[in-house]
CSV table of C-alpha atoms and ligand atoms in Angstrom, one decimal:
chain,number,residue,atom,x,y,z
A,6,UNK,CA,-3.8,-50.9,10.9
A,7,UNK,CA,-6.4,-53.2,9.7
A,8,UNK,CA,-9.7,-51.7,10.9
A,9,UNK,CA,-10.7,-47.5,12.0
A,10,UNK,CA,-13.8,-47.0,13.8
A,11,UNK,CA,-14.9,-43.5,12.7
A,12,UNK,CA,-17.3,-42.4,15.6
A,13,UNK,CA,-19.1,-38.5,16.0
A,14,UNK,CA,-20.0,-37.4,19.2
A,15,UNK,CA,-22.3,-34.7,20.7
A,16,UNK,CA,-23.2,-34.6,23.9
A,17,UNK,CA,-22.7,-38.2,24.4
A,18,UNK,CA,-20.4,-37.8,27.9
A,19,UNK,CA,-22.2,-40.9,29.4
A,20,UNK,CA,-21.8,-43.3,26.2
A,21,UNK,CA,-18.0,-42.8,25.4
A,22,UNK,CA,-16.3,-44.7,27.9
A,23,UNK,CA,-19.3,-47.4,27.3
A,24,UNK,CA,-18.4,-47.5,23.9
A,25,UNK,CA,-14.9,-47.9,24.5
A,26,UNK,CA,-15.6,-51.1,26.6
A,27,UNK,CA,-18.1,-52.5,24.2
A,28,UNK,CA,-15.9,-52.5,21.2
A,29,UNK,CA,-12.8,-54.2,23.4
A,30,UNK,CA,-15.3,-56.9,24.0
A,31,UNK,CA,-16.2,-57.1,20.8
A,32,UNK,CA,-12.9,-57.2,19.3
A,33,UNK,CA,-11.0,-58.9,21.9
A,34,UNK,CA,-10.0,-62.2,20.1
A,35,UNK,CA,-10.2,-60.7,16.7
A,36,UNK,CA,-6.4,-61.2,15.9
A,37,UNK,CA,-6.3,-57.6,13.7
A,38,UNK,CA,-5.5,-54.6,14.6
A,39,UNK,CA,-7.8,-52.0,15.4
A,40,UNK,CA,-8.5,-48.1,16.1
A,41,UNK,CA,-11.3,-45.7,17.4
A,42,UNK,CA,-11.3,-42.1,16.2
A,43,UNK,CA,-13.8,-40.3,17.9
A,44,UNK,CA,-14.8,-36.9,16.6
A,45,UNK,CA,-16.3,-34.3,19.2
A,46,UNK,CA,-18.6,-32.1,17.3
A,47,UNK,CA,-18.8,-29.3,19.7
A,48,UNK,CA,-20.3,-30.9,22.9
A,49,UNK,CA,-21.7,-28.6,25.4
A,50,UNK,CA,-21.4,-31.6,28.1
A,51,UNK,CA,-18.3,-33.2,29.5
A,52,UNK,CA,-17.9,-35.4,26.3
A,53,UNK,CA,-14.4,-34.1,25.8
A,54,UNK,CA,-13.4,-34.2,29.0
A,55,UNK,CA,-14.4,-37.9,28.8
A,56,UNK,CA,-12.6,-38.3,25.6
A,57,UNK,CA,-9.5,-37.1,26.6
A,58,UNK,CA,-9.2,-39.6,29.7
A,59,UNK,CA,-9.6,-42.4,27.6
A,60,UNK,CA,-7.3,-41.3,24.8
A,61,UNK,CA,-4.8,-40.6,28.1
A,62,UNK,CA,-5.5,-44.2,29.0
A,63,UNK,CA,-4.6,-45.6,25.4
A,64,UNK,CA,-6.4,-49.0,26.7
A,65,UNK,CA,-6.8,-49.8,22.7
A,66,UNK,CA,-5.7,-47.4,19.9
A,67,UNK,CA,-7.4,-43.8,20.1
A,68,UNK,CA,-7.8,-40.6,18.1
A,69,UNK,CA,-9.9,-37.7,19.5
A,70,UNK,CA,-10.8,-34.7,17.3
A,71,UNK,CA,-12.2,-32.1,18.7
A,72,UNK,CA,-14.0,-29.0,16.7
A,73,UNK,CA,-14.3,-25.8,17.6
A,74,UNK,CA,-17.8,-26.0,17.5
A,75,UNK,CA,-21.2,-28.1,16.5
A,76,UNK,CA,-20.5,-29.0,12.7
A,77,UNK,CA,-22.9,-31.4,12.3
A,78,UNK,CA,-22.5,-35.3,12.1
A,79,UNK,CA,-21.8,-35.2,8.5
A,80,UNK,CA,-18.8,-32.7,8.9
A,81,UNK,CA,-18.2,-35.9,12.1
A,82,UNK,CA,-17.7,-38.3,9.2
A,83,UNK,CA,-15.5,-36.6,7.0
A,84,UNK,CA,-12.8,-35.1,10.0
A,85,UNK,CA,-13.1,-38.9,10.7
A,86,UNK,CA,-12.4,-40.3,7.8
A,87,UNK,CA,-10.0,-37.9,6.8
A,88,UNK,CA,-7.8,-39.2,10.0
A,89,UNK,CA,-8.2,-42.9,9.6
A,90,UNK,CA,-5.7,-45.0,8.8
A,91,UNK,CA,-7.3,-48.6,8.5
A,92,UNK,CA,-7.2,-51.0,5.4
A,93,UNK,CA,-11.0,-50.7,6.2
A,94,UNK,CA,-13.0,-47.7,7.9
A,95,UNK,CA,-16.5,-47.9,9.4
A,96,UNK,CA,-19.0,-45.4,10.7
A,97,UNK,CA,-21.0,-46.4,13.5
A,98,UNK,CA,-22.5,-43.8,16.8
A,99,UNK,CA,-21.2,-43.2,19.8
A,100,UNK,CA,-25.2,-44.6,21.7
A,101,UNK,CA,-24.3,-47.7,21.2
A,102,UNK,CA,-27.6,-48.2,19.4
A,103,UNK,CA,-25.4,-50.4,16.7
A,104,UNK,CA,-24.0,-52.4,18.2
A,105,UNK,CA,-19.7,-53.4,17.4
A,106,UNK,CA,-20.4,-56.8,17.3
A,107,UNK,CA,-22.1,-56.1,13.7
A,108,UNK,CA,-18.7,-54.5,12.7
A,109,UNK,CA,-16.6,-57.5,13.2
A,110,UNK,CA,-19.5,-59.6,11.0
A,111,UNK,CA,-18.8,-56.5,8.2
A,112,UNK,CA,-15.3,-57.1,8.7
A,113,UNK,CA,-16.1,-60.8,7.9
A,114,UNK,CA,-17.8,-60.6,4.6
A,115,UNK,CA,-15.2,-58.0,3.2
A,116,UNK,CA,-12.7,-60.3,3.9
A,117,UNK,CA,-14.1,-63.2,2.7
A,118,UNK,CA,-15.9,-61.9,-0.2
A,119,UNK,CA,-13.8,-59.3,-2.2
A,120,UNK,CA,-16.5,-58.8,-5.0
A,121,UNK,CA,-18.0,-56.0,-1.9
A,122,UNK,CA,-16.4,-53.0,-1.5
A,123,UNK,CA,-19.1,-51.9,1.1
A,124,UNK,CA,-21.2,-53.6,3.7
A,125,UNK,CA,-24.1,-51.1,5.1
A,126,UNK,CA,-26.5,-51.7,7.9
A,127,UNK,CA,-29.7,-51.2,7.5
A,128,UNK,CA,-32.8,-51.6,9.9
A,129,UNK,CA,-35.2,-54.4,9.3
A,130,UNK,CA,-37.6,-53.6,12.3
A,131,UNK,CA,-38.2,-49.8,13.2
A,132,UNK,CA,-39.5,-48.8,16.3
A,133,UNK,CA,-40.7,-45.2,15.3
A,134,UNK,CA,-44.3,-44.4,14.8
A,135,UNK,CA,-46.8,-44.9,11.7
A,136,UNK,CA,-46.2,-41.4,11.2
A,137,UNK,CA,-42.7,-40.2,10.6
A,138,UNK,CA,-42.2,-44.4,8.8
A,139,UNK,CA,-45.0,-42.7,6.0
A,140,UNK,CA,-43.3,-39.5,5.7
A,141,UNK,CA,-39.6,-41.7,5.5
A,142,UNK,CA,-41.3,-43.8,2.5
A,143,UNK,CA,-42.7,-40.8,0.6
A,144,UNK,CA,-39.2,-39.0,1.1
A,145,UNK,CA,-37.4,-42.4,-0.5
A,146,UNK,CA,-40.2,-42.3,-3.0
A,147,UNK,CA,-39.5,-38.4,-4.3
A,148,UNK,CA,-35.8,-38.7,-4.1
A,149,UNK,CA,-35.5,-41.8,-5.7
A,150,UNK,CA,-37.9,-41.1,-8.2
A,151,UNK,CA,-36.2,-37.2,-8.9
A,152,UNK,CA,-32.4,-38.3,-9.0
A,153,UNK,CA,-29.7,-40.0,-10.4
A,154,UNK,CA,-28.9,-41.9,-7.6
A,155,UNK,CA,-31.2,-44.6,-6.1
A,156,UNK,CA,-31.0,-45.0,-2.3
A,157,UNK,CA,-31.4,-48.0,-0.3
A,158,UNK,CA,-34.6,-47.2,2.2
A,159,UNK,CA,-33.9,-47.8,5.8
A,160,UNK,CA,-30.0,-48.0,5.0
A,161,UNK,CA,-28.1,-46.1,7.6
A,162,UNK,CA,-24.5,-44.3,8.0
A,163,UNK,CA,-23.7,-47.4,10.1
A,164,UNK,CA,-21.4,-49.4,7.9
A,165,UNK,CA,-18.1,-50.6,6.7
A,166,UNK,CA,-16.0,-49.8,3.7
A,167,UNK,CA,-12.5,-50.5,2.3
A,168,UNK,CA,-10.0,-48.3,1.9
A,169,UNK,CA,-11.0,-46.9,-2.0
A,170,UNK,CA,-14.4,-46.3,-1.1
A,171,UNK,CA,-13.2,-43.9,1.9
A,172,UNK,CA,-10.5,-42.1,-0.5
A,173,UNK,CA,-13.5,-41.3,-2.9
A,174,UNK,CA,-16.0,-40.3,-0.7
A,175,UNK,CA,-13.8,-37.9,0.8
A,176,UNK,CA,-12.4,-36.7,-2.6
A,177,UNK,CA,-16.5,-35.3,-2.3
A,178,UNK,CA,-15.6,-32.2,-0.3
A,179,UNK,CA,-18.6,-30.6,-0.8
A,180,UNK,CA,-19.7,-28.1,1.8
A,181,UNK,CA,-23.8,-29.1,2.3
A,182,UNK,CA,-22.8,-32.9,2.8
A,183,UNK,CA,-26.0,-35.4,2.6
A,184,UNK,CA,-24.2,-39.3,3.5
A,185,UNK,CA,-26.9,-41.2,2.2
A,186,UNK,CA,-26.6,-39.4,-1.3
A,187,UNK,CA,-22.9,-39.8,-1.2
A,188,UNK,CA,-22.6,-43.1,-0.6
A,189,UNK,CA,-25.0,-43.7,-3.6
A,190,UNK,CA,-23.4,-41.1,-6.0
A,191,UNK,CA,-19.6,-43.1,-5.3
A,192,UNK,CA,-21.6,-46.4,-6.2
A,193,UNK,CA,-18.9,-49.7,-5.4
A,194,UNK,CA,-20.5,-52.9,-4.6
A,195,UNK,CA,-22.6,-53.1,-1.7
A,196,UNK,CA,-23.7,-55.7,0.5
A,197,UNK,CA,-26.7,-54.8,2.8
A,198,UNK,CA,-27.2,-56.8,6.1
A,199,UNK,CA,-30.2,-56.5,8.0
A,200,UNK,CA,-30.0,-54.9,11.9
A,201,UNK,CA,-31.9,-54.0,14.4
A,202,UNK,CA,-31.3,-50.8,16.3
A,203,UNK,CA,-31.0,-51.0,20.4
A,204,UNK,CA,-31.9,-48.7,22.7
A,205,UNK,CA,-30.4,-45.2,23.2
A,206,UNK,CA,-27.7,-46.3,26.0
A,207,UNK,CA,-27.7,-42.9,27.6
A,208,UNK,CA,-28.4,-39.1,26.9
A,209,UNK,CA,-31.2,-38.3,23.9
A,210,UNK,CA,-31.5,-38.4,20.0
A,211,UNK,CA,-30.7,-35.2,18.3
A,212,UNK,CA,-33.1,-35.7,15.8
A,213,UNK,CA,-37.0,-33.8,15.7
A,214,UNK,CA,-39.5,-34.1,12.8
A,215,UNK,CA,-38.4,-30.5,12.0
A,216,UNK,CA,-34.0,-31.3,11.3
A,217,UNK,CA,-35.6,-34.4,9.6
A,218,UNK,CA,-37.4,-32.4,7.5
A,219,UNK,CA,-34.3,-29.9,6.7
A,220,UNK,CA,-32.5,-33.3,6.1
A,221,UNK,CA,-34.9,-34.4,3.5
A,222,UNK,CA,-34.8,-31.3,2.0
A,223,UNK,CA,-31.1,-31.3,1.8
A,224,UNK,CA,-31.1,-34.6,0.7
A,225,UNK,CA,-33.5,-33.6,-2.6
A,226,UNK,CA,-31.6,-30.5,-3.2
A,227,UNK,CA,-28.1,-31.8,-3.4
A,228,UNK,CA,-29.0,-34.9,-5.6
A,229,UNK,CA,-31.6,-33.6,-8.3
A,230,UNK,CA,-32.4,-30.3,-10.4
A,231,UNK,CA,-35.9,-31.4,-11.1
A,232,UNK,CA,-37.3,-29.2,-8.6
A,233,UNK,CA,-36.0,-26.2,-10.3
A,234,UNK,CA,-38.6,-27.3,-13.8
A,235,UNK,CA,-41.2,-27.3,-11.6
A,236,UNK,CA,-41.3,-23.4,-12.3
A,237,UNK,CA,-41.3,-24.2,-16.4
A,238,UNK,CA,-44.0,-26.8,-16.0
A,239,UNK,CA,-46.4,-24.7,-13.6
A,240,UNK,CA,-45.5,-21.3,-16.0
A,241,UNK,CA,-46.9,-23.4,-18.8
A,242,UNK,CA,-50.2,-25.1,-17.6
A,243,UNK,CA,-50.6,-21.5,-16.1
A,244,UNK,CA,-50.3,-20.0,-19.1
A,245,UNK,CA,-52.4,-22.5,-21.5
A,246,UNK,CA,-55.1,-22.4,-18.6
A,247,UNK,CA,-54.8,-18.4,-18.8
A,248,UNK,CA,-55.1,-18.6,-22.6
A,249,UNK,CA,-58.6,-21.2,-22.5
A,250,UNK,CA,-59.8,-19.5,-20.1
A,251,UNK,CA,-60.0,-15.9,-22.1
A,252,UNK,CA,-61.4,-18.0,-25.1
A,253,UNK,CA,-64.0,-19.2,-23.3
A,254,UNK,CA,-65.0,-15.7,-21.5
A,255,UNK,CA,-64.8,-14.2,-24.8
A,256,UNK,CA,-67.3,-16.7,-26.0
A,257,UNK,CA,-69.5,-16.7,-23.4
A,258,UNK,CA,-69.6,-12.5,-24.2
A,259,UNK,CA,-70.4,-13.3,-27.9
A,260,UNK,CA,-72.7,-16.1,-27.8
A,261,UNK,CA,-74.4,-15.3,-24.2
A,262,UNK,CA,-74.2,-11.6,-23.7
A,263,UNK,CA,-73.1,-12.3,-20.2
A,264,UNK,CA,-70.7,-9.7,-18.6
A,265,UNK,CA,-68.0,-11.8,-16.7
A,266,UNK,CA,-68.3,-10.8,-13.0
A,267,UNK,CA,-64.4,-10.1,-12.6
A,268,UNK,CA,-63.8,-9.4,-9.2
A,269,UNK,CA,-63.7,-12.9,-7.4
A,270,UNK,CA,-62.4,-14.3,-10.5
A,271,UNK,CA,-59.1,-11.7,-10.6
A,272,UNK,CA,-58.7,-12.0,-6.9
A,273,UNK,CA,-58.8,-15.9,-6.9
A,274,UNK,CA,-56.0,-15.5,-9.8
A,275,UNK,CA,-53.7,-12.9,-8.6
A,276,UNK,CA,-53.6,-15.3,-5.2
A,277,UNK,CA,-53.2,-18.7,-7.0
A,278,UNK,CA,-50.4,-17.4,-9.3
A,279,UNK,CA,-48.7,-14.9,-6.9
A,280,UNK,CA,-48.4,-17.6,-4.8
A,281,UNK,CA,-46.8,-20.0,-7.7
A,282,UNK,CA,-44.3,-17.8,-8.3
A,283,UNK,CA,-43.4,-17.3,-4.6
A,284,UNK,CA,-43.1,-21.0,-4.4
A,285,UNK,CA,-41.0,-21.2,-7.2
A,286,UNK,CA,-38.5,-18.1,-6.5
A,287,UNK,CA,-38.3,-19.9,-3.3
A,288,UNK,CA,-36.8,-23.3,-4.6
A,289,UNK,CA,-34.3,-21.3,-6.6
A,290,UNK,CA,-33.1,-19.5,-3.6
A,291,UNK,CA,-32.8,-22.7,-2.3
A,292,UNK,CA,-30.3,-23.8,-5.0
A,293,UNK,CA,-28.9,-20.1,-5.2
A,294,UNK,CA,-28.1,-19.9,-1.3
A,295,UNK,CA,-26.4,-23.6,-1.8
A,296,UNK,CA,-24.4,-22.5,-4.5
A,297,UNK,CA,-23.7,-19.2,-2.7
A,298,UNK,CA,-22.4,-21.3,0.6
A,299,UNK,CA,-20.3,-23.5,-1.9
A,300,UNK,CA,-18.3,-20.6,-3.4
A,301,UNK,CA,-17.2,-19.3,-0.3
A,302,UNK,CA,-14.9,-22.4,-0.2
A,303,UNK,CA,-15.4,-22.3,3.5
A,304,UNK,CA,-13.8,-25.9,5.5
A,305,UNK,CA,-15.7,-28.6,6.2
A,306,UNK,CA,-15.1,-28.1,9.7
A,307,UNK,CA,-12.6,-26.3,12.4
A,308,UNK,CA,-10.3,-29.0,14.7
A,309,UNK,CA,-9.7,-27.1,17.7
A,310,UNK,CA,-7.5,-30.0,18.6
A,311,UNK,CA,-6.3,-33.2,17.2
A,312,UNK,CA,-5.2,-35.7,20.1
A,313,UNK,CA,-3.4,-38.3,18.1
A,314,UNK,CA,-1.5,-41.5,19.1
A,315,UNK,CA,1.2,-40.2,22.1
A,316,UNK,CA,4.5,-40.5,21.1
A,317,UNK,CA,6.2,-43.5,22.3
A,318,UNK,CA,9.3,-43.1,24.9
A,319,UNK,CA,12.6,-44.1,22.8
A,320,UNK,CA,13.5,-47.3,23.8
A,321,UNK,CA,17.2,-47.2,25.0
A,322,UNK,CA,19.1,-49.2,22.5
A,323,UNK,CA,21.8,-51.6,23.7
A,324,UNK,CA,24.9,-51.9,21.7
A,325,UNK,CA,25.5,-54.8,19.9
A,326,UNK,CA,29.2,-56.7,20.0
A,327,UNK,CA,29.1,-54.8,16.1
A,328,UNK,CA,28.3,-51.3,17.1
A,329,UNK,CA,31.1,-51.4,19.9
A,330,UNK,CA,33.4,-48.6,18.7
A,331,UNK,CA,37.4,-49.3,19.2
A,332,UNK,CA,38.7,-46.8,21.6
A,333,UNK,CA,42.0,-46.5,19.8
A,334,UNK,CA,43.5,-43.4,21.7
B,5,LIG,N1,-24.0,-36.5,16.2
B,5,LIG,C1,-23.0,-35.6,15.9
B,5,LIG,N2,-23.3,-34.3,15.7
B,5,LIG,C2,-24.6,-33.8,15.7
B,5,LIG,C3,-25.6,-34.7,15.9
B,5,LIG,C4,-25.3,-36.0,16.2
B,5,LIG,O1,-21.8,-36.0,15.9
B,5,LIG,O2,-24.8,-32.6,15.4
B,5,LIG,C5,-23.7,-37.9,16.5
B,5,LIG,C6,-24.3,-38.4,17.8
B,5,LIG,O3,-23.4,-38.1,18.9
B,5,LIG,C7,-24.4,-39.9,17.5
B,5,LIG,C8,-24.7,-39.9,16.0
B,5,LIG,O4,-24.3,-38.7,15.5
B,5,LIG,O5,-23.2,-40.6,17.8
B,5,LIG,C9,-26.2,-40.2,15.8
B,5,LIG,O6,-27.0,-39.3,16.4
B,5,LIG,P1,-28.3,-39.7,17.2
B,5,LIG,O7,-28.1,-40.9,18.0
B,5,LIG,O8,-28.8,-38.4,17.9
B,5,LIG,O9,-29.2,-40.0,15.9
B,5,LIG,P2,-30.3,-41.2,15.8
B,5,LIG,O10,-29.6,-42.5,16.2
B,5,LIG,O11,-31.4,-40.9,16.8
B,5,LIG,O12,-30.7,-41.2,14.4
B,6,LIG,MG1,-28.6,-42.8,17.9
């Protein structure tokens, strides 16, 4: 098998059987061989219902995992990944908002240029507003500037990777899984070709400010500690401010005669540091709570059910002149 298209779905009943088409078009004339595993992350709509009429239909090679319940894309990717069996694997959604065509162009350059391990996707014009593009710059911004990884603004999931890449990524198994970071962290050479993302075909996005948010958060969490000195550095100006700031009232006694009126002062400070250390306790928990979800060992996901290739009807097998047995009684 030359090429797996790894594919999550949720809630994407009208876009399957689209998606099916589009990449048979796309690959039609491509003279390799080719398969679609599509993961169904716990659809609430007739997604799998959908999926399993295709995969009946076989009208190119199909996979269908099914979970037992919503796992999240990222959980998507690995089931998927863990299933494919191409020389190369690519990620791309079930919307149809990327578009196959760009696959067989990946396919392409890691074919003709072996120095690239990895060719990613990533969007040269965005459509969203002024907005949530600020907030995406200053989250690229902290992250890159707070790990050990650098990521690729605007990069996406949607790309293609040879076989290595997929066996390392997946050798990752941690539980709270963040793509972007991963495919950083494994490094390999990457080649990055501009795209521009179509329209929705069907159905909605699955995305609000609020899970990109969680994401982000996710995303700085898994890939950097620094968060966790923010505690040491604000304990420290605290405590030098705490320790001027008594010089100085005891001067002001000495020199001035002036009683400090305390009350304002001591309820302004009981806020501004009660509330530090809140804000710090709370990014611990953070780490605490990951770690804590981590050493329950629990799987990446549940497969409810694994529809894989149908078992092919032996073919009766003629007897040659050789195989003709001598009937000697
Ligand atoms: N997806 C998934 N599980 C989820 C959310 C999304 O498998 O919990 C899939 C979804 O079906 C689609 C892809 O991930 O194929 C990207 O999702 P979406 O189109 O909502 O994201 P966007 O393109 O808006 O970033
Ligand atoms: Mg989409």
């Amino acid at each position: 098998m030359k090429l797996s298209l790894v594919v999550p779905c949720y809630n994407e009943a009208e876009n399957v059987a689209a998606f099916q088409q589009a990449v048979m078009a796309a690959f039609d004339d491509c003279g390799y061989s080719y398969e679609i595993i599509f993961v169904n992350d716990g659809s609430r709509d007739a997604t799998l219902h959908n999926l399993k009429k295709i995969h009946a239909a076989q009208q190119c090679p199909v996979k269908v995992i099914s979970f037992a319940r919503n796992f999240g894309k990222e959980a998507g990717l690995y089931a998927g990944l863990q299933h494919a069996s191409g020389e190369y694997i690519s990620l791309i959604d079930a919307d149809l908002q990327q578009r196959p065509e760009i696959v067989r162009q990946m396919v392409q350059i890691l074919d003709e240029s072996p120095e690239y391990d990895v060719v990613a996707a990533y969007q040269d014009r965005r459509r969203e507003g002024k907005v949530l593009s600020f907030f995406k710059k200053c989250f690229y911004a902290i992250i890159n500037a707070l790990s050990d990884v650098t990521l690729q603004p605007d990069a996406s999931d949607f790309r293609t990777f040879r076989r290595s890449v997929r066996d390392s990524i997946l050798e990752l198994n941690e539980y709270h899984r963040f793509s972007k970071g991963i495919f950083a962290w494994v490094g390999y050479n990457t080649c990055f070709i501009p795209y521009t993302a179509c329209e929705r075909a069907a159905g909605k996005t699955k995305w609000n400010f609020w899970k990109l948010t969680e994401y982000a958060i996710e995303g700085i969490i898994g890939y950097s500690t620094a968060p966790l000195r923010l505690a040491t550095v604000l304990g420290s100006v605290a405590g030098i401010a705490a320790v001027l700031y008594l010089l100085w009232v005891i001067l002001e006694k000495m020199l001035f005669g002036i009683d400090v009126p305390g009350y304002a002062t001591i309820i302004a400070l009981i806020l501004g540091l009660g509330s530090m250390q809140l804000f710090c306790i709370g990014i611990i928990g953070e780490y605490v709570g990951r770690t804590f979800e981590q050493s329950k060992n629990r799987p990446i996901y549940i497969a409810k059910e694994i529809l894989d290739y149908p078992e092919k009807e032996p073919e009766a097998v003629l007897p040659t002149d050789g195989d003709v047995q001598q009937d000697n009684s």
